[in-house]
Short mmCIF file of C-alpha atoms in Angstrom, two decimals:
data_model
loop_
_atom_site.label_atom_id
_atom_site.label_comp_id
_atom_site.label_asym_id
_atom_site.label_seq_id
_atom_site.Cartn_x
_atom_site.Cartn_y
_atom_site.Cartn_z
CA UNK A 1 0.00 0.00 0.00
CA UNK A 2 0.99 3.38 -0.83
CA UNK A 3 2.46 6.59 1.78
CA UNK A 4 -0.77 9.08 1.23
CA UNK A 5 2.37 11.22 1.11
CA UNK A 6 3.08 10.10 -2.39
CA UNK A 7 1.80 9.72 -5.97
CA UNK A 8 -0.08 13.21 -6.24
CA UNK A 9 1.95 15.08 -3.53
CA UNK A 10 5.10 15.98 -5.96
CA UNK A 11 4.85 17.40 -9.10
CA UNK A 12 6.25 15.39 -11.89
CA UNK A 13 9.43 16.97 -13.12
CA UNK A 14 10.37 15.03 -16.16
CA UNK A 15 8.88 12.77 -18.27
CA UNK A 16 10.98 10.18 -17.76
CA UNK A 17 10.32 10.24 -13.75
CA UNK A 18 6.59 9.93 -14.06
CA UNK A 19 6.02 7.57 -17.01
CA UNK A 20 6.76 5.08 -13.93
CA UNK A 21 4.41 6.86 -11.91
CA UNK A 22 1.46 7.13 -14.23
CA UNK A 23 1.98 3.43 -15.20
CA UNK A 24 1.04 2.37 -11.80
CA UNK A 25 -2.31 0.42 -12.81
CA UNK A 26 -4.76 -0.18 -10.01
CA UNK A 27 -4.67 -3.58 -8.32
CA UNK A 28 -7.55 -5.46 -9.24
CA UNK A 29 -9.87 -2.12 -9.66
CA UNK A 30 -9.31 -1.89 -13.55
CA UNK A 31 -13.60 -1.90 -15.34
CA UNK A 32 -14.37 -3.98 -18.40
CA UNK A 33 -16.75 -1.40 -19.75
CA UNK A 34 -19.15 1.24 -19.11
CA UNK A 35 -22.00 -0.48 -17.70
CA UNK A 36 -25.30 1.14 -18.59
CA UNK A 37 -23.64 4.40 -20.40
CA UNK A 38 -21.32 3.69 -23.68
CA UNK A 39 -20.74 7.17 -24.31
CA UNK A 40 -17.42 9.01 -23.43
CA UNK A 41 -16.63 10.66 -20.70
CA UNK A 42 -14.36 13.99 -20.78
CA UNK A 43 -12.57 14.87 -18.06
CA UNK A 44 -10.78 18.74 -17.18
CA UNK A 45 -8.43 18.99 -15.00
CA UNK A 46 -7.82 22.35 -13.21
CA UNK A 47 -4.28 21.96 -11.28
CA UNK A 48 -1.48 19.85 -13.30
CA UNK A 49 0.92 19.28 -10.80
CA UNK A 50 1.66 15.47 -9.11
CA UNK A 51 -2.17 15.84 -7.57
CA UNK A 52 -4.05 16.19 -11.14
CA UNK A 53 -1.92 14.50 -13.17
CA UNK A 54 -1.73 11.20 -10.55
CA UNK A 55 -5.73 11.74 -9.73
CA UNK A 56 -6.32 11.34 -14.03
CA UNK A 57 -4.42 8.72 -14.12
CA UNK A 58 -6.84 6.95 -12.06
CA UNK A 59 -9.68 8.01 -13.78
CA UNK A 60 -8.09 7.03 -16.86
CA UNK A 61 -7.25 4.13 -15.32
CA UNK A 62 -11.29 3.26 -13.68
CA UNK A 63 -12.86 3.77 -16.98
CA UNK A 64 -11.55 2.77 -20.26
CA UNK A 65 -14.60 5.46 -21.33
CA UNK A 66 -12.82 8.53 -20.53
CA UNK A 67 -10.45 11.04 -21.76
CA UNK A 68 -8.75 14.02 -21.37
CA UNK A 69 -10.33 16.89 -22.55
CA UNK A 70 -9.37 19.77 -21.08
CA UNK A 71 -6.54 21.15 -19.22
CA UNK A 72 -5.68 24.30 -16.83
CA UNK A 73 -3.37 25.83 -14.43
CA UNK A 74 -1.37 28.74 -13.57
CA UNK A 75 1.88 27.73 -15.87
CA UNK A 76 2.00 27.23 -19.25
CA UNK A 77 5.17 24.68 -18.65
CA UNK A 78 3.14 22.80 -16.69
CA UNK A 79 0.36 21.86 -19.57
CA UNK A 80 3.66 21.10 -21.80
CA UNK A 81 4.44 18.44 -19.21
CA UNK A 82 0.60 17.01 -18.69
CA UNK A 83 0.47 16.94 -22.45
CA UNK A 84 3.57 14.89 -22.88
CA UNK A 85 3.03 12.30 -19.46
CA UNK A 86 -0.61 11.72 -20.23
CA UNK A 87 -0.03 11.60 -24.44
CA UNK A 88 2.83 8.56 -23.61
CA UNK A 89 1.04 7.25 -21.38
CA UNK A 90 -2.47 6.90 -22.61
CA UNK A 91 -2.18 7.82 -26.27
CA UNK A 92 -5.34 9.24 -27.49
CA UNK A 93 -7.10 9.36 -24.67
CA UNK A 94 -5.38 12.62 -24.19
CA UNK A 95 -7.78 14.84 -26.47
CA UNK A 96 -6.70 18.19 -25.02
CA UNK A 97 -5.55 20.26 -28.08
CA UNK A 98 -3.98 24.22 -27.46
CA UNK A 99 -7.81 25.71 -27.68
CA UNK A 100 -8.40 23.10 -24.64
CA UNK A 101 -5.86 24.37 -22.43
CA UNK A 102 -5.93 27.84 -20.41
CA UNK A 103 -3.49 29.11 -18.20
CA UNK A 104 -3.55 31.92 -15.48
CA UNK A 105 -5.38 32.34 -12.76
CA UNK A 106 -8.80 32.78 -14.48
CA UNK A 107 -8.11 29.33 -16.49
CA UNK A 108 -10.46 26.88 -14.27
CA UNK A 109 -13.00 29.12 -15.35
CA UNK A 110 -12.37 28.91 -19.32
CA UNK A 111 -12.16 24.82 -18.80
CA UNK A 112 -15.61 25.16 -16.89
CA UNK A 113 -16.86 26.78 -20.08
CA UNK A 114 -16.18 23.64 -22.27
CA UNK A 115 -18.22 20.82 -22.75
CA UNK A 116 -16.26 18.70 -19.71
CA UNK A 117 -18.50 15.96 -17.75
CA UNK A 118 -15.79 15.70 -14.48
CA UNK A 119 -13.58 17.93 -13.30
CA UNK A 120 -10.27 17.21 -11.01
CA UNK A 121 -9.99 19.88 -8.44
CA UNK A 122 -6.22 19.67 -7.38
CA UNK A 123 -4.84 23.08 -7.18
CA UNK A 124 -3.88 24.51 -3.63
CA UNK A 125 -6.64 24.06 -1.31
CA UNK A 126 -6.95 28.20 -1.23
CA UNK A 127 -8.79 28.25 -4.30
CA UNK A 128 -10.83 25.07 -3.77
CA UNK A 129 -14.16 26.71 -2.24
CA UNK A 130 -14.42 29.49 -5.03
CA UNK A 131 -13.76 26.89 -7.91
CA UNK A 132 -16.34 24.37 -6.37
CA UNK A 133 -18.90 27.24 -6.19
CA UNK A 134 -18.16 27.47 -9.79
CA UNK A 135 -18.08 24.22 -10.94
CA UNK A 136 -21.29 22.99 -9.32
CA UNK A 137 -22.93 26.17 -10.61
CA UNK A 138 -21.66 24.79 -14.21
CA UNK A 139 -23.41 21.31 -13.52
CA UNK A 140 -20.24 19.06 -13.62
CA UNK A 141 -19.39 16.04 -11.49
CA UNK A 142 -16.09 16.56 -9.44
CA UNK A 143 -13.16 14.61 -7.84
CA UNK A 144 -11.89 17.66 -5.51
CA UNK A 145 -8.56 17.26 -3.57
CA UNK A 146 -8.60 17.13 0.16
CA UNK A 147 -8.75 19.35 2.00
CA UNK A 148 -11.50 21.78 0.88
CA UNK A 149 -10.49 25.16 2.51
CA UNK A 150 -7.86 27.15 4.34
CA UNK A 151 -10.39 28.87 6.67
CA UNK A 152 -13.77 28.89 8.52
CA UNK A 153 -15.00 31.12 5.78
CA UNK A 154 -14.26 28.93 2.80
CA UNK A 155 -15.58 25.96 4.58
CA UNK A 156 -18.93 27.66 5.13
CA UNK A 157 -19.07 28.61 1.64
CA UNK A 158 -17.99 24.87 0.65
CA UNK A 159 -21.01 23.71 2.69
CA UNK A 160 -23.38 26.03 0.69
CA UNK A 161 -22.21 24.32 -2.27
CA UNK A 162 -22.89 21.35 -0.73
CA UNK A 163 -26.25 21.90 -0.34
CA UNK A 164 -26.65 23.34 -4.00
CA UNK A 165 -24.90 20.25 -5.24
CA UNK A 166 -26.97 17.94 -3.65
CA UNK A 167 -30.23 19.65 -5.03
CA UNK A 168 -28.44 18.79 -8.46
CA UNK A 169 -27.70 15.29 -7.75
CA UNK A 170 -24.04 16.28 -9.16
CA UNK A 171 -21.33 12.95 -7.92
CA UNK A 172 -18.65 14.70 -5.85
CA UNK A 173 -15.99 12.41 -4.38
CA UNK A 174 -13.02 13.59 -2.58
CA UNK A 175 -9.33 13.07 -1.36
CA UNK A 176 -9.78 11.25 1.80
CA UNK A 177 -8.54 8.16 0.25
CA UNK A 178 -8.59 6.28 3.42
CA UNK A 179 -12.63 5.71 3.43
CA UNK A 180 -11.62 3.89 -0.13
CA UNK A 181 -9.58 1.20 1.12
CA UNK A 182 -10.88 -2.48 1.65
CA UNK A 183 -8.47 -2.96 4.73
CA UNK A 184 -9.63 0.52 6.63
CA UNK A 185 -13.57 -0.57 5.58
CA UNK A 186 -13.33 -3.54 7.02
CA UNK A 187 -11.51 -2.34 10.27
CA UNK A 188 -13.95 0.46 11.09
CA UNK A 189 -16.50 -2.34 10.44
CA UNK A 190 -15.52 -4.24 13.44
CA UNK A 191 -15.74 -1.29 15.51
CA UNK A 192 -18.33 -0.02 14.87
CA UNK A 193 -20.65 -3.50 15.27
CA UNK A 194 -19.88 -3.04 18.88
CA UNK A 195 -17.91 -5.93 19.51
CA UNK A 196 -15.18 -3.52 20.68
CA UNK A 197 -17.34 -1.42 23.33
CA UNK A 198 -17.38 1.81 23.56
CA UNK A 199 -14.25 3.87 21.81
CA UNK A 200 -12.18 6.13 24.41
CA UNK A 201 -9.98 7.34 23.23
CA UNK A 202 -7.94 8.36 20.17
CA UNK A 203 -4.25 8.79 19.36
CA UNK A 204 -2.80 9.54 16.09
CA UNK A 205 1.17 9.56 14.98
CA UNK A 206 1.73 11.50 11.89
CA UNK A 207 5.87 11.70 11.35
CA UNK A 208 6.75 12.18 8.24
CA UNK A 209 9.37 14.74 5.79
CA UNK A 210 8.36 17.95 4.20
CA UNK A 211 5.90 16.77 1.48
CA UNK A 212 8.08 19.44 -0.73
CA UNK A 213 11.88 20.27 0.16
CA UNK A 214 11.72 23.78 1.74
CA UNK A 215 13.09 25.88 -0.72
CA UNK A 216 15.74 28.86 0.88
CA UNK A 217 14.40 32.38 0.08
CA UNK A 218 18.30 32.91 -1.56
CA UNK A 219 17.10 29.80 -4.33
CA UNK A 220 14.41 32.11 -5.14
CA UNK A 221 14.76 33.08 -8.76
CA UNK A 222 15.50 36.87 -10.18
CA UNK A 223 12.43 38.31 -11.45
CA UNK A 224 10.28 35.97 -10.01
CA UNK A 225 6.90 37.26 -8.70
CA UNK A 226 5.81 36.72 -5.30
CA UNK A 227 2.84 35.16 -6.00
CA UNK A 228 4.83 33.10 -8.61
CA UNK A 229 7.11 31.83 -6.50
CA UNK A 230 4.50 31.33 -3.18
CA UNK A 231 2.36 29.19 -6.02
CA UNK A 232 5.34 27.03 -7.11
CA UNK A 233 5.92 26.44 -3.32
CA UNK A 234 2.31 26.56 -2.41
CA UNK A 235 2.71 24.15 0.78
CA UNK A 236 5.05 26.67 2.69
CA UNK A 237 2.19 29.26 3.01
CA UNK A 238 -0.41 28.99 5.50
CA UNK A 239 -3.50 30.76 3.38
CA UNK A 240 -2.24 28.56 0.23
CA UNK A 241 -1.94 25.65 1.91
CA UNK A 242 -3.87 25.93 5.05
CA UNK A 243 -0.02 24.68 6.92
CA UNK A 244 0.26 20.93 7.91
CA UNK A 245 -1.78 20.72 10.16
CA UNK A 246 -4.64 21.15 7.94
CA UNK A 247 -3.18 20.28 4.43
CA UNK A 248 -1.63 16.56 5.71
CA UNK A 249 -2.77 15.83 8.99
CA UNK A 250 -6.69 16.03 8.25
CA UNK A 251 -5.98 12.26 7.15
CA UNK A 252 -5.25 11.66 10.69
CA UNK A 253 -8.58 13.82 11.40
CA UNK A 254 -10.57 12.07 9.35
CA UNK A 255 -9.72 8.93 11.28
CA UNK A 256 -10.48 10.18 14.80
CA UNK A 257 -14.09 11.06 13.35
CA UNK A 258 -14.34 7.55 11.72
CA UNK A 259 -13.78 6.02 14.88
CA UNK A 260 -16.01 8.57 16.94
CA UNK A 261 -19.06 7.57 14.93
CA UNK A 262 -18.71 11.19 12.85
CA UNK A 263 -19.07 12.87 15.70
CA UNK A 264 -17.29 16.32 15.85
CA UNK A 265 -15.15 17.76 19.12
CA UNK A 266 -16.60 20.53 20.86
CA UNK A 267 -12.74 21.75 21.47
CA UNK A 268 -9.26 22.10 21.11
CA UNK A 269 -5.75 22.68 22.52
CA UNK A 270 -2.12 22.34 21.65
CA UNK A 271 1.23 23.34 20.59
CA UNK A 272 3.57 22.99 17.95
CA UNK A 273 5.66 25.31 16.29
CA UNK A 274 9.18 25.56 13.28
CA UNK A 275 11.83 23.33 14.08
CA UNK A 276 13.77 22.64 10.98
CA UNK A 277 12.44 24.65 8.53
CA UNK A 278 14.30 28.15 7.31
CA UNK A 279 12.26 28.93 4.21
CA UNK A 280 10.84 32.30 3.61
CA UNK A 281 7.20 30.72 3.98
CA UNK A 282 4.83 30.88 7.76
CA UNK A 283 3.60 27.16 8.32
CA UNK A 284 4.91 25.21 11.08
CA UNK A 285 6.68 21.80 10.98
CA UNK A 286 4.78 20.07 14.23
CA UNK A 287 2.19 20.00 16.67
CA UNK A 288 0.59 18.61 19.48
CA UNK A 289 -3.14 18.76 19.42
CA UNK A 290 -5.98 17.42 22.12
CA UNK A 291 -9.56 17.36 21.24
CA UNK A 292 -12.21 17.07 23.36
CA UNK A 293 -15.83 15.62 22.97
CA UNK A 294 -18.83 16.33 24.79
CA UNK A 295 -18.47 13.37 26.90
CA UNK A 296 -15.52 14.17 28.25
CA UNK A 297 -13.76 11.44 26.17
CA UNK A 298 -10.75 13.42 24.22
CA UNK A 299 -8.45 13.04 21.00
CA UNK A 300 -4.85 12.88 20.82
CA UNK A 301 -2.94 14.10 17.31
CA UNK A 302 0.86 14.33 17.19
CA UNK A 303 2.64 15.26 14.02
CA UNK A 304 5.94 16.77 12.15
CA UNK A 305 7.56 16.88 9.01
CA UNK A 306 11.09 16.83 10.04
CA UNK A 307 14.12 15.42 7.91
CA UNK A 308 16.80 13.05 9.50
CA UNK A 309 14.10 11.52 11.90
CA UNK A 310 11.58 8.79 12.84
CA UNK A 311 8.87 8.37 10.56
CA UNK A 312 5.56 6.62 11.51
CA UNK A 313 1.93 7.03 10.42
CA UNK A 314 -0.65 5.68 13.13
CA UNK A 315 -3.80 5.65 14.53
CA UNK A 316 -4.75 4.11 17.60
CA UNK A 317 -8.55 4.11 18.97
CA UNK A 318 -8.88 2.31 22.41
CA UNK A 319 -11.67 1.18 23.41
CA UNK A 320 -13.02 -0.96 25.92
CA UNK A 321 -12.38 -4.12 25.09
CA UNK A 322 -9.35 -3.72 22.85
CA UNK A 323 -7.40 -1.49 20.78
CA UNK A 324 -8.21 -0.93 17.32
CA UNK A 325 -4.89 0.29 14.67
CA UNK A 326 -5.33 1.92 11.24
CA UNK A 327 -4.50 2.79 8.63
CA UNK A 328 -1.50 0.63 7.62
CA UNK A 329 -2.10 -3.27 8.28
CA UNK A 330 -5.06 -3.00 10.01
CA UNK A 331 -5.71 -5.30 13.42
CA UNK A 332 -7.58 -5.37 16.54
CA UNK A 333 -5.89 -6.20 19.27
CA UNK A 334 -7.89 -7.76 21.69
CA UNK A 335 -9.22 -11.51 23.71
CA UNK A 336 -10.25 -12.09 20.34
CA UNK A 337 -7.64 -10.97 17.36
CA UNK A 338 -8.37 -9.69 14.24
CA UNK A 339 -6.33 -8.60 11.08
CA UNK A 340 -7.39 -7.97 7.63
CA UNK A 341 -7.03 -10.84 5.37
CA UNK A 342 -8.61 -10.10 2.20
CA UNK A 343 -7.55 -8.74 -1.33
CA UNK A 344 -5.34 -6.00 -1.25
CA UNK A 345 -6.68 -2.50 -3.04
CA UNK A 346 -5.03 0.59 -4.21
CA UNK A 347 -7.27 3.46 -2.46
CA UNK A 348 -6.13 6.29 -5.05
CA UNK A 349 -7.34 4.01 -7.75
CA UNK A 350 -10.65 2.61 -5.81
CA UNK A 351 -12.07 6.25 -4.97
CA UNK A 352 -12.05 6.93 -8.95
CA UNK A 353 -13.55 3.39 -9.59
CA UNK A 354 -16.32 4.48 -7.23
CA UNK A 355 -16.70 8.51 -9.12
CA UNK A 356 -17.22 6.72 -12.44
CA UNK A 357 -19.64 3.85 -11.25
CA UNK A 358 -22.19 6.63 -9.90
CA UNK A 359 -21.73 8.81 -12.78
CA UNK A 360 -21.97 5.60 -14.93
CA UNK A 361 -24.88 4.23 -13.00
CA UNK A 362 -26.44 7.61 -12.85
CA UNK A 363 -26.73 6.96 -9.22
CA UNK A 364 -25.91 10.07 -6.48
CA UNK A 365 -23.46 10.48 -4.16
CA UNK A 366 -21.63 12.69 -2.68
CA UNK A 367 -19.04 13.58 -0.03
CA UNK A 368 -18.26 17.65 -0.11
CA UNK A 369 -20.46 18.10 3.56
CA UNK A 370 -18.25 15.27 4.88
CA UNK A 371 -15.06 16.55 3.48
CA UNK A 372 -16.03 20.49 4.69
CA UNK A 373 -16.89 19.42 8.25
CA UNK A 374 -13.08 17.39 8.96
CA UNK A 375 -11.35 20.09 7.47
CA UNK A 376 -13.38 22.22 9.96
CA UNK A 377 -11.84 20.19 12.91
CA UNK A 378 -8.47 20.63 11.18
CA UNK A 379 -8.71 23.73 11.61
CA UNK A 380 -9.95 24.05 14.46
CA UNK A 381 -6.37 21.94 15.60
CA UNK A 382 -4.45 24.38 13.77
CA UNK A 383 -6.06 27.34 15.45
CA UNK A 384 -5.69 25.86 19.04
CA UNK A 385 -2.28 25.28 18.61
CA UNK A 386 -1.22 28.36 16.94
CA UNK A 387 -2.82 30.48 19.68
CA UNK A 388 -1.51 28.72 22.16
CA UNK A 389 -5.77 29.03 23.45
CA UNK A 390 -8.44 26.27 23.96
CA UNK A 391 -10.79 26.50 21.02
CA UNK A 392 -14.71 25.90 21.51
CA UNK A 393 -15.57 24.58 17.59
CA UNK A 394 -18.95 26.64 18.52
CA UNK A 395 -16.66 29.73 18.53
CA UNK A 396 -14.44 28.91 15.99
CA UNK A 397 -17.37 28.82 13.22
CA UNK A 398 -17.90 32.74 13.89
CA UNK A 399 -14.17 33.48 12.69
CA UNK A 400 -14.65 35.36 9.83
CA UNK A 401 -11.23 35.64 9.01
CA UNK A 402 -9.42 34.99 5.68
CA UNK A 403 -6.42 34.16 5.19
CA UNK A 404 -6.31 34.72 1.19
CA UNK A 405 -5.17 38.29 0.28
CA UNK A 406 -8.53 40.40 -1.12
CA UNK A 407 -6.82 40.88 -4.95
CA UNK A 408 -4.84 38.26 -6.23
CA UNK A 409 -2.54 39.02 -9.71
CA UNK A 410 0.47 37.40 -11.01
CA UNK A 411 2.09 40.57 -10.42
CA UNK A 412 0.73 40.91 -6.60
CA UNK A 413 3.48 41.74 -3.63
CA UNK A 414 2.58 39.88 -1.23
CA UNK A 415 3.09 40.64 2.51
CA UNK A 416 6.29 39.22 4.06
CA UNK A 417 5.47 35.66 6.23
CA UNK A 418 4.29 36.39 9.34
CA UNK A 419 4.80 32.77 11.56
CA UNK A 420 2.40 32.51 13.88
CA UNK A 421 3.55 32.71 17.79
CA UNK A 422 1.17 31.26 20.43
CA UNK A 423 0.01 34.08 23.00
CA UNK A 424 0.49 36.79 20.28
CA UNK A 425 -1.25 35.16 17.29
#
């Protein structure tokens, strides 16, 4: 099984590199055909780095139907490469031709214009609630990269959408891959048919590198915008990337809900703070976040992105009559043991197997309200911790701060990083 840390996280530099990437055909996932709809299925994607290319791929991959039929992002360079991976990779499936790819910052909205069934949201999570607004208001079905906002203001506007998208009956799926994967399915199955008890409590490791080498401010290059450069580097920024915390560790989030029954905290606390990291950029590189449910039960999520160190991804939920761990190997230990035993699956691969059998099947689903309300706990971590305060999640709905400057140009100074410090935050 793969690191969630790889296959979309890095954008593929040469085409060499990610032929090998691209080739990766799900295990056992692969359809035989379309089965009620024979007609093809085009699919835009808005955001070609690692993310879209490795999240069309899949779809590719799901449903011999489909193709490529649009493309956009912010570079030009980076449509050259998409063009050239997904043209040796798939052949003519790729059937996005010059006057099917935009660039700039207004190019999601040219590729929403086109004639595009799905659309692969993987561009950073700033932009996400103002691009689903507009793609659900265009009527198109939507993969969309976890996690779905920066702030409490873009997740409120991500739950309108919701709302509007359900009225449509649009199929949104989304990035949590873990909900995808046979092992995890089965695990949380156990749990929750009560043969566990009641869960108490919940503790999360999340040690891992920098998803993207921190790049010194002296590698920057001359004539280089600042929005330019914060773009190409997009994980360094808190209101681009939302900062660990939110961006990475809302897998470990959405496991401490999936083990609580989906029921959200009521608060938070913690610490954390920069380490290791020197780059001109604001996020921190760890924290230490406890979250509390009504019950007095509480939630325990540790994490870093450190070089030269430990690395471990787990999730522990105790409960009272053993100890359930996700997400890798999955086992229960208990009077009575259990461990996955079945057929291996790739979750990347399975989510888009799942998109084009409801689109196929003309059957709804849809995940956005799900996906809004765990990066709403994320944030509320992130918040906690960087104000060194104890969060109610009551309170921290009526923040109506943003953390994306007001005008946005390619040309835009930006204001220098300001790192948060708790007590003065």
């Amino acid at each position: 099984m793969r690191s969630p840390s790889i296959h979309r996280r890095h954008f593929l530099k040469t085409v060499a590199g990610a032929a090998g990437l691209l080739a990766i055909a799900p295990l056992l996932q692969q359809a035989a055909e379309p089965p009620n709809s024979q007609r093809i299925l085009k699919i835009g994607i808005v955001g070609c780095g690692g993310r879209g290319l490795g999240a069309a791929a899949d779809a590719l991959h799901a449903d011999p139907g489909t193709v490529v039929w649009a493309l956009a992002d912010v570079f030009d360079e980076r449509l050259t490469a998409a063009e050239q991976l997904l043209t040796q990779q798939f052949g003519d499936r790729f059937q996005a031709p010059a006057e099917r790819r935009f660039n700039g910052l207004e190019a999601y909205k040219k590729l929403l214009e086109t004639n595009v069934d799905l659309v692969i949201l993987a561009t950073p999570p700033a932009f996400r609630p103002e691009m689903l607004a507009a793609a659900v208001k265009a009527n198109k079905h939507l993969y969309v990269e976890k996690p779905v906002a920066v702030d409490v203001p873009g997740v409120l506007s991500v739950l309108n959408t919701a709302r509007i998208a359900r009225s449509k009956q649009l199929v949104i799926l989304d990035g949590f891959c873990w909900r995808y994967d046979a092992a995890n399915i089965a695990a949380h199955e156990q749990l929750s048919s009560g043969t566990l008890g009641k869960v108490l409590t919940f503790d999360a490791k999340y040690y891992t590198t920098p998803p993207k080498s921190p790049l010194a401010l002296s590698s920057r290059p001359p004539g280089e915008s600042d929005l330019s450069w914060a773009l190409r580097n997009w994980t360094a920024w808190n209101w681009l990337s939302g900062g660990q915390f939110v961006e990475q560790i809302c897998h470990s989030v959405d496991g401490m809900l999936w083990s609580f029954g989906e029921e959200l905290p009521i608060a938070a606390k913690g610490t954390g703070g920069r380490a290791q990291r020197k780059d001109d950029g604001d996020v921190w590189d760890h924290y230490d976040v406890y979250f509390e449910y009504a019950d007095g039960r509480e939630a325990h999520i540790s994490c870093r992105q450190w070089n030269g160190c430990h690395g471990e991804i787990a999730d522990r939920t105790t409960c009272e009559k053993g100890t359930l761990h996700t997400p890798y190997r999955p086992h229960i230990q208990a009077q009575r043991r259990w461990r996955y035993r079945g057929e291996p699956t790739d979750m990347y691969a399975q989510t888009h197997v799942e998109l084009m059998r409801h689109i196929r099947e003309g059957t709804w689903k849809q995940t956005l309200e799900a996906a809004a309300n765990k990066t709403l706990v994320a944030i509320l971590g992130r918040e906690a911790a960087h104000t060194g305060k104890r969060i109610l999640l009551e309170d921290l709905k009526k923040n109506t701060t943003r953390l994306m400057p007001e005008k946005l140009g390619m040309d835009s100074k930006l204001p220098p990083a300001k790192i948060p410090v708790p007590g003065r935050y």
